[in-house]
């Protein structure tokens, strides 16, 4: 298995632009998580899906953030409009039990 | 609120020495813990886990110790190698029952 696959690896955009991050979880995993990592706040859970259904989005910082999981093999995290304070590394993780497997992340820079 | 935290933000050890990374947790109801390793430019990678009904678990060159009395977790790495240089996170299975709460991380630097 290739593991959790995220794209793009790096994204540089200007303030106000829409950003879409993509994730392909490990096949057979029924849970998917989006985390954000910054130096100041560490790893923060943004949203959790179980069987493609959003269960907990309390970590989504604002209405500018949205996430979807249209099927078991794909999820997106969208920021619209993006702001400089959204700059961070965004990780997707999947699991079928408590053990999470992480992708390599998307390094987002909003100028 | 309850949280997972680390005692030391950075740790420097010589190659071949043993390393000990510590973690304190505050949620006495936590029953599952994981140590992750994160190398530069990569996502966190699972190292070892432990449940609250155990106080010690060993893997290859790594040992996790759990002291529930003082709510303390440690990761011991034997014969530390340059490839062990990374940030190490302890993570606690949260009250939600489905997500991990991560500590801030400890940076381990292995010097020759």
PDB file of C-alpha atoms in Angstrom:
ATOM      1  CA  UNK A   1       0.000   0.000   0.000  1.00  0.00           C
ATOM      2  CA  UNK A   2       1.299   3.472  -0.840  1.00  0.00           C
ATOM      3  CA  UNK A   3       0.089   4.929   2.422  1.00  0.00           C
ATOM      4  CA  UNK A   4      -1.899   8.136   2.774  1.00  0.00           C
ATOM      5  CA  UNK A   5      -1.356  10.297  -0.286  1.00  0.00           C
ATOM      6  CA  UNK A   6      -1.668  14.063  -0.152  1.00  0.00           C
ATOM      7  CA  UNK A   7      -1.427  16.657  -2.877  1.00  0.00           C
ATOM      8  CA  UNK A   8       0.002  19.105  -3.530  1.00  0.00           C
ATOM      9  CA  UNK A   9       3.157  18.808  -1.406  1.00  0.00           C
ATOM     10  CA  UNK A  10       3.651  22.544  -1.513  1.00  0.00           C
ATOM     11  CA  UNK A  11       1.219  25.348  -2.237  1.00  0.00           C
ATOM     12  CA  UNK A  12       2.038  29.031  -2.423  1.00  0.00           C
ATOM     13  CA  UNK A  13      -0.859  31.363  -2.960  1.00  0.00           C
ATOM     14  CA  UNK A  14      -1.869  34.940  -2.457  1.00  0.00           C
ATOM     15  CA  UNK A  15      -4.218  36.150   0.227  1.00  0.00           C
ATOM     16  CA  UNK A  16      -7.821  35.900  -0.885  1.00  0.00           C
ATOM     17  CA  UNK A  17      -7.313  32.980  -3.213  1.00  0.00           C
ATOM     18  CA  UNK A  18      -9.060  29.641  -2.853  1.00  0.00           C
ATOM     19  CA  UNK A  19      -6.907  26.689  -1.810  1.00  0.00           C
ATOM     20  CA  UNK A  20      -7.865  23.035  -2.143  1.00  0.00           C
ATOM     21  CA  UNK A  21      -5.885  20.295  -0.471  1.00  0.00           C
ATOM     22  CA  UNK A  22      -6.431  16.668  -1.427  1.00  0.00           C
ATOM     23  CA  UNK A  23      -6.091  13.360   0.358  1.00  0.00           C
ATOM     24  CA  UNK A  24      -6.348   9.701  -0.563  1.00  0.00           C
ATOM     25  CA  UNK A  25      -6.561   7.531   2.577  1.00  0.00           C
ATOM     26  CA  UNK A  26      -5.244   4.015   2.916  1.00  0.00           C
ATOM     27  CA  UNK A  27      -7.605   1.512   1.349  1.00  0.00           C
ATOM     28  CA  UNK A  28      -9.792  -0.184   3.939  1.00  0.00           C
ATOM     29  CA  UNK A  29      -9.481   2.576   6.519  1.00  0.00           C
ATOM     30  CA  UNK A  30     -12.848   3.940   7.609  1.00  0.00           C
ATOM     31  CA  UNK A  31     -11.688   7.032   9.489  1.00  0.00           C
ATOM     32  CA  UNK A  32     -10.074  10.130   8.040  1.00  0.00           C
ATOM     33  CA  UNK A  33      -8.627  13.115   9.852  1.00  0.00           C
ATOM     34  CA  UNK A  34      -7.355  16.509   8.799  1.00  0.00           C
ATOM     35  CA  UNK A  35      -4.722  18.050  11.095  1.00  0.00           C
ATOM     36  CA  UNK A  36      -2.905  21.372  10.925  1.00  0.00           C
ATOM     37  CA  UNK A  37       0.627  21.785  12.245  1.00  0.00           C
ATOM     38  CA  UNK A  38       2.265  25.052  13.253  1.00  0.00           C
ATOM     39  CA  UNK A  39       5.223  25.832  15.464  1.00  0.00           C
ATOM     40  CA  UNK A  40       3.057  27.746  17.891  1.00  0.00           C
ATOM     41  CA  UNK A  41       0.137  25.349  18.229  1.00  0.00           C
ATOM     42  CA  UNK A  42       1.574  21.988  17.247  1.00  0.00           C
ATOM     43  CA  UNK A  43      -0.743  19.416  15.698  1.00  0.00           C
ATOM     44  CA  UNK A  44      -4.398  20.432  15.827  1.00  0.00           C
ATOM     45  CA  UNK A  45      -7.312  18.301  14.721  1.00  0.00           C
ATOM     46  CA  UNK A  46      -9.481  20.153  12.224  1.00  0.00           C
ATOM     47  CA  UNK A  47     -12.090  17.582  11.246  1.00  0.00           C
ATOM     48  CA  UNK A  48     -12.818  13.873  11.550  1.00  0.00           C
ATOM     49  CA  UNK A  49     -14.782  11.686   9.116  1.00  0.00           C
ATOM     50  CA  UNK A  50     -16.055   8.208   9.798  1.00  0.00           C
ATOM     51  CA  UNK A  51     -17.373   6.156   6.898  1.00  0.00           C
ATOM     52  CA  UNK A  52     -17.277   9.333   4.778  1.00  0.00           C
ATOM     53  CA  UNK A  53     -19.503  11.248   7.212  1.00  0.00           C
ATOM     54  CA  UNK A  54     -18.166  14.304   9.085  1.00  0.00           C
ATOM     55  CA  UNK A  55     -18.410  13.475  12.774  1.00  0.00           C
ATOM     56  CA  UNK A  56     -16.556  16.329  14.416  1.00  0.00           C
ATOM     57  CA  UNK A  57     -15.651  19.602  12.727  1.00  0.00           C
ATOM     58  CA  UNK A  58     -15.244  21.600  15.929  1.00  0.00           C
ATOM     59  CA  UNK A  59     -11.580  22.141  15.123  1.00  0.00           C
ATOM     60  CA  UNK A  60     -12.279  23.924  11.858  1.00  0.00           C
ATOM     61  CA  UNK A  61     -11.154  27.457  12.647  1.00  0.00           C
ATOM     62  CA  UNK A  62     -13.659  29.443  10.620  1.00  0.00           C
ATOM     63  CA  UNK A  63     -16.314  29.270   7.962  1.00  0.00           C
ATOM     64  CA  UNK A  64     -13.560  29.874   5.449  1.00  0.00           C
ATOM     65  CA  UNK A  65     -12.566  26.256   5.994  1.00  0.00           C
ATOM     66  CA  UNK A  66     -14.608  23.390   4.592  1.00  0.00           C
ATOM     67  CA  UNK A  67     -13.948  19.684   4.089  1.00  0.00           C
ATOM     68  CA  UNK A  68     -15.634  16.986   2.076  1.00  0.00           C
ATOM     69  CA  UNK A  69     -15.339  13.259   1.680  1.00  0.00           C
ATOM     70  CA  UNK A  70     -17.406  12.249  -1.353  1.00  0.00           C
ATOM     71  CA  UNK A  71     -16.239   8.629  -1.190  1.00  0.00           C
ATOM     72  CA  UNK A  72     -14.031   6.297   0.829  1.00  0.00           C
ATOM     73  CA  UNK A  73     -10.943   7.057  -1.222  1.00  0.00           C
ATOM     74  CA  UNK A  74     -10.905  10.829  -1.444  1.00  0.00           C
ATOM     75  CA  UNK A  75     -11.194  13.903   0.744  1.00  0.00           C
ATOM     76  CA  UNK A  76     -10.618  17.608   0.233  1.00  0.00           C
ATOM     77  CA  UNK A  77      -9.933  20.504   2.558  1.00  0.00           C
ATOM     78  CA  UNK A  78     -10.766  23.891   1.091  1.00  0.00           C
ATOM     79  CA  UNK A  79      -9.890  27.351   2.346  1.00  0.00           C
ATOM     80  CA  UNK A  80     -11.744  30.243   0.739  1.00  0.00           C
ATOM     81  CA  UNK A  81     -10.618  32.959   0.988  1.00  0.00           C
ATOM     82  CA  UNK A  82      -7.148  32.124   2.260  1.00  0.00           C
ATOM     83  CA  UNK A  83      -5.296  34.387   4.703  1.00  0.00           C
ATOM     84  CA  UNK A  84      -1.610  34.589   5.709  1.00  0.00           C
ATOM     85  CA  UNK A  85      -2.425  33.110   9.131  1.00  0.00           C
ATOM     86  CA  UNK A  86      -3.546  29.933   7.391  1.00  0.00           C
ATOM     87  CA  UNK A  87       0.072  29.220   6.502  1.00  0.00           C
ATOM     88  CA  UNK A  88       0.924  25.844   8.025  1.00  0.00           C
ATOM     89  CA  UNK A  89       1.469  22.209   7.175  1.00  0.00           C
ATOM     90  CA  UNK A  90      -1.796  20.364   6.688  1.00  0.00           C
ATOM     91  CA  UNK A  91      -1.816  16.639   7.302  1.00  0.00           C
ATOM     92  CA  UNK A  92      -4.338  14.039   6.381  1.00  0.00           C
ATOM     93  CA  UNK A  93      -4.426  10.797   8.374  1.00  0.00           C
ATOM     94  CA  UNK A  94      -6.482   7.650   8.148  1.00  0.00           C
ATOM     95  CA  UNK A  95      -7.143   4.694  10.431  1.00  0.00           C
ATOM     96  CA  UNK A  96      -9.313   1.669  11.075  1.00  0.00           C
ATOM     97  CA  UNK A  97      -8.557   1.644  14.810  1.00  0.00           C
ATOM     98  CA  UNK A  98      -6.865   4.114  17.172  1.00  0.00           C
ATOM     99  CA  UNK A  99      -3.589   4.060  15.246  1.00  0.00           C
ATOM    100  CA  UNK A 100      -3.432   6.934  12.765  1.00  0.00           C
ATOM    101  CA  UNK A 101      -1.322   6.814   9.624  1.00  0.00           C
ATOM    102  CA  UNK A 102      -0.283  10.196   8.290  1.00  0.00           C
ATOM    103  CA  UNK A 103       0.433  11.485   4.832  1.00  0.00           C
ATOM    104  CA  UNK A 104       3.463  13.612   4.042  1.00  0.00           C
ATOM    105  CA  UNK A 105       1.472  16.801   4.386  1.00  0.00           C
ATOM    106  CA  UNK A 106       0.868  19.922   2.308  1.00  0.00           C
ATOM    107  CA  UNK A 107       3.042  22.914   3.117  1.00  0.00           C
ATOM    108  CA  UNK A 108       0.771  25.929   2.574  1.00  0.00           C
ATOM    109  CA  UNK A 109       2.132  29.436   2.325  1.00  0.00           C
ATOM    110  CA  UNK A 110      -0.328  32.296   1.947  1.00  0.00           C
ATOM    111  CA  UNK A 111       1.377  35.538   0.985  1.00  0.00           C
TER     112      UNK A 111
ATOM    113  CA  UNK B   1      -8.508  21.943  29.719  1.00  0.00           C
ATOM    114  CA  UNK B   2      -6.811  18.577  29.772  1.00  0.00           C
ATOM    115  CA  UNK B   3      -3.769  18.239  27.580  1.00  0.00           C
ATOM    116  CA  UNK B   4      -0.727  16.241  26.691  1.00  0.00           C
ATOM    117  CA  UNK B   5       2.598  17.953  27.203  1.00  0.00           C
ATOM    118  CA  UNK B   6       6.313  17.286  27.076  1.00  0.00           C
ATOM    119  CA  UNK B   7       8.956  18.032  29.683  1.00  0.00           C
ATOM    120  CA  UNK B   8      11.846  18.811  27.321  1.00  0.00           C
ATOM    121  CA  UNK B   9      11.583  20.647  24.028  1.00  0.00           C
ATOM    122  CA  UNK B  10      15.059  19.566  22.824  1.00  0.00           C
ATOM    123  CA  UNK B  11      17.396  16.711  23.590  1.00  0.00           C
ATOM    124  CA  UNK B  12      20.927  16.205  22.298  1.00  0.00           C
ATOM    125  CA  UNK B  13      22.602  12.824  22.662  1.00  0.00           C
ATOM    126  CA  UNK B  14      25.731  11.186  21.329  1.00  0.00           C
ATOM    127  CA  UNK B  15      25.496   8.374  18.857  1.00  0.00           C
ATOM    128  CA  UNK B  16      25.403   5.060  20.676  1.00  0.00           C
ATOM    129  CA  UNK B  17      23.979   6.471  23.893  1.00  0.00           C
ATOM    130  CA  UNK B  18      20.480   5.755  25.126  1.00  0.00           C
ATOM    131  CA  UNK B  19      17.823   8.462  24.821  1.00  0.00           C
ATOM    132  CA  UNK B  20      14.876   9.102  27.073  1.00  0.00           C
ATOM    133  CA  UNK B  21      12.042  11.372  26.009  1.00  0.00           C
ATOM    134  CA  UNK B  22       9.405  12.248  28.568  1.00  0.00           C
ATOM    135  CA  UNK B  23       5.767  13.171  28.361  1.00  0.00           C
ATOM    136  CA  UNK B  24       3.205  14.220  30.957  1.00  0.00           C
ATOM    137  CA  UNK B  25      -0.497  13.829  30.461  1.00  0.00           C
ATOM    138  CA  UNK B  26      -3.294  15.273  32.519  1.00  0.00           C
ATOM    139  CA  UNK B  27      -6.326  13.215  31.544  1.00  0.00           C
ATOM    140  CA  UNK B  28      -6.475  10.399  34.071  1.00  0.00           C
ATOM    141  CA  UNK B  29      -9.137   8.686  31.960  1.00  0.00           C
ATOM    142  CA  UNK B  30      -6.778   8.239  29.015  1.00  0.00           C
ATOM    143  CA  UNK B  31      -6.277   4.581  28.253  1.00  0.00           C
ATOM    144  CA  UNK B  32      -4.206   4.544  25.098  1.00  0.00           C
ATOM    145  CA  UNK B  33      -1.007   6.312  24.123  1.00  0.00           C
ATOM    146  CA  UNK B  34       1.160   6.425  21.030  1.00  0.00           C
ATOM    147  CA  UNK B  35       4.622   7.725  20.311  1.00  0.00           C
ATOM    148  CA  UNK B  36       5.185   9.204  16.869  1.00  0.00           C
ATOM    149  CA  UNK B  37       8.407  10.192  15.129  1.00  0.00           C
ATOM    150  CA  UNK B  38       8.421  13.055  12.663  1.00  0.00           C
ATOM    151  CA  UNK B  39      11.369  13.626  10.391  1.00  0.00           C
ATOM    152  CA  UNK B  40      11.839  16.884   8.556  1.00  0.00           C
ATOM    153  CA  UNK B  41       9.409  17.244   5.664  1.00  0.00           C
ATOM    154  CA  UNK B  42       7.464  14.143   6.564  1.00  0.00           C
ATOM    155  CA  UNK B  43       4.321  13.257   8.433  1.00  0.00           C
ATOM    156  CA  UNK B  44       4.326  11.694  11.905  1.00  0.00           C
ATOM    157  CA  UNK B  45       5.228   8.021  11.819  1.00  0.00           C
ATOM    158  CA  UNK B  46       3.980   5.467  14.357  1.00  0.00           C
ATOM    159  CA  UNK B  47       6.709   4.100  16.634  1.00  0.00           C
ATOM    160  CA  UNK B  48       5.052   2.269  19.487  1.00  0.00           C
ATOM    161  CA  UNK B  49       1.860   2.292  21.512  1.00  0.00           C
ATOM    162  CA  UNK B  50       0.752   1.259  24.970  1.00  0.00           C
ATOM    163  CA  UNK B  51      -2.553   0.738  26.723  1.00  0.00           C
ATOM    164  CA  UNK B  52      -3.251   1.735  30.290  1.00  0.00           C
ATOM    165  CA  UNK B  53      -3.408  -1.867  31.472  1.00  0.00           C
ATOM    166  CA  UNK B  54       0.332  -2.123  30.817  1.00  0.00           C
ATOM    167  CA  UNK B  55       3.270  -0.267  32.332  1.00  0.00           C
ATOM    168  CA  UNK B  56       5.909  -1.248  29.806  1.00  0.00           C
ATOM    169  CA  UNK B  57       6.085  -2.259  26.191  1.00  0.00           C
ATOM    170  CA  UNK B  58       9.131  -3.001  24.095  1.00  0.00           C
ATOM    171  CA  UNK B  59       9.778  -2.754  20.411  1.00  0.00           C
ATOM    172  CA  UNK B  60      12.891  -2.818  18.320  1.00  0.00           C
ATOM    173  CA  UNK B  61      15.362  -0.559  20.197  1.00  0.00           C
ATOM    174  CA  UNK B  62      12.449   1.330  21.726  1.00  0.00           C
ATOM    175  CA  UNK B  63      10.656   0.927  25.022  1.00  0.00           C
ATOM    176  CA  UNK B  64       7.660   2.864  26.266  1.00  0.00           C
ATOM    177  CA  UNK B  65       7.024   3.166  29.984  1.00  0.00           C
ATOM    178  CA  UNK B  66       3.731   4.279  31.470  1.00  0.00           C
ATOM    179  CA  UNK B  67       3.350   5.465  35.041  1.00  0.00           C
ATOM    180  CA  UNK B  68      -0.340   6.019  35.654  1.00  0.00           C
ATOM    181  CA  UNK B  69       0.213   7.133  39.239  1.00  0.00           C
ATOM    182  CA  UNK B  70       2.006  10.292  38.156  1.00  0.00           C
ATOM    183  CA  UNK B  71       0.516  10.373  34.634  1.00  0.00           C
ATOM    184  CA  UNK B  72       3.857  10.121  32.951  1.00  0.00           C
ATOM    185  CA  UNK B  73       4.944   8.471  29.733  1.00  0.00           C
ATOM    186  CA  UNK B  74       8.470   7.975  28.445  1.00  0.00           C
ATOM    187  CA  UNK B  75      10.118   6.713  25.285  1.00  0.00           C
ATOM    188  CA  UNK B  76      13.492   5.068  25.592  1.00  0.00           C
ATOM    189  CA  UNK B  77      15.648   4.596  22.514  1.00  0.00           C
ATOM    190  CA  UNK B  78      18.585   2.245  22.898  1.00  0.00           C
ATOM    191  CA  UNK B  79      21.881   2.828  21.092  1.00  0.00           C
ATOM    192  CA  UNK B  80      20.673   6.012  19.461  1.00  0.00           C
ATOM    193  CA  UNK B  81      21.631   6.403  15.814  1.00  0.00           C
ATOM    194  CA  UNK B  82      21.827   9.451  13.537  1.00  0.00           C
ATOM    195  CA  UNK B  83      18.655   8.262  11.827  1.00  0.00           C
ATOM    196  CA  UNK B  84      16.822   8.710  15.116  1.00  0.00           C
ATOM    197  CA  UNK B  85      17.196  12.482  14.855  1.00  0.00           C
ATOM    198  CA  UNK B  86      13.648  13.782  14.585  1.00  0.00           C
ATOM    199  CA  UNK B  87      10.819  15.332  16.572  1.00  0.00           C
ATOM    200  CA  UNK B  88       9.034  12.870  18.830  1.00  0.00           C
ATOM    201  CA  UNK B  89       5.418  13.309  19.862  1.00  0.00           C
ATOM    202  CA  UNK B  90       3.427  11.547  22.473  1.00  0.00           C
ATOM    203  CA  UNK B  91      -0.253  11.306  21.669  1.00  0.00           C
ATOM    204  CA  UNK B  92      -3.199  10.485  23.839  1.00  0.00           C
ATOM    205  CA  UNK B  93      -6.459   8.996  22.693  1.00  0.00           C
ATOM    206  CA  UNK B  94      -8.892  11.742  23.493  1.00  0.00           C
ATOM    207  CA  UNK B  95     -12.124  11.736  25.443  1.00  0.00           C
ATOM    208  CA  UNK B  96     -13.942  11.810  22.145  1.00  0.00           C
ATOM    209  CA  UNK B  97     -12.926   8.215  21.619  1.00  0.00           C
ATOM    210  CA  UNK B  98     -11.804   8.712  18.072  1.00  0.00           C
ATOM    211  CA  UNK B  99      -8.969  11.216  17.809  1.00  0.00           C
ATOM    212  CA  UNK B 100      -5.480  11.649  19.127  1.00  0.00           C
ATOM    213  CA  UNK B 101      -4.359  14.706  21.073  1.00  0.00           C
ATOM    214  CA  UNK B 102      -0.718  15.468  20.434  1.00  0.00           C
ATOM    215  CA  UNK B 103       1.861  17.086  22.651  1.00  0.00           C
ATOM    216  CA  UNK B 104       4.100  19.848  21.313  1.00  0.00           C
ATOM    217  CA  UNK B 105       6.991  17.487  20.572  1.00  0.00           C
ATOM    218  CA  UNK B 106      10.612  16.974  21.605  1.00  0.00           C
ATOM    219  CA  UNK B 107      13.402  17.463  19.122  1.00  0.00           C
ATOM    220  CA  UNK B 108      16.050  14.746  19.372  1.00  0.00           C
ATOM    221  CA  UNK B 109      19.456  15.520  17.895  1.00  0.00           C
ATOM    222  CA  UNK B 110      21.992  12.722  17.635  1.00  0.00           C
ATOM    223  CA  UNK B 111      25.583  13.888  17.400  1.00  0.00           C
ATOM    224  CA  UNK B 112      28.484  11.751  16.150  1.00  0.00           C
TER     225      UNK B 112
END
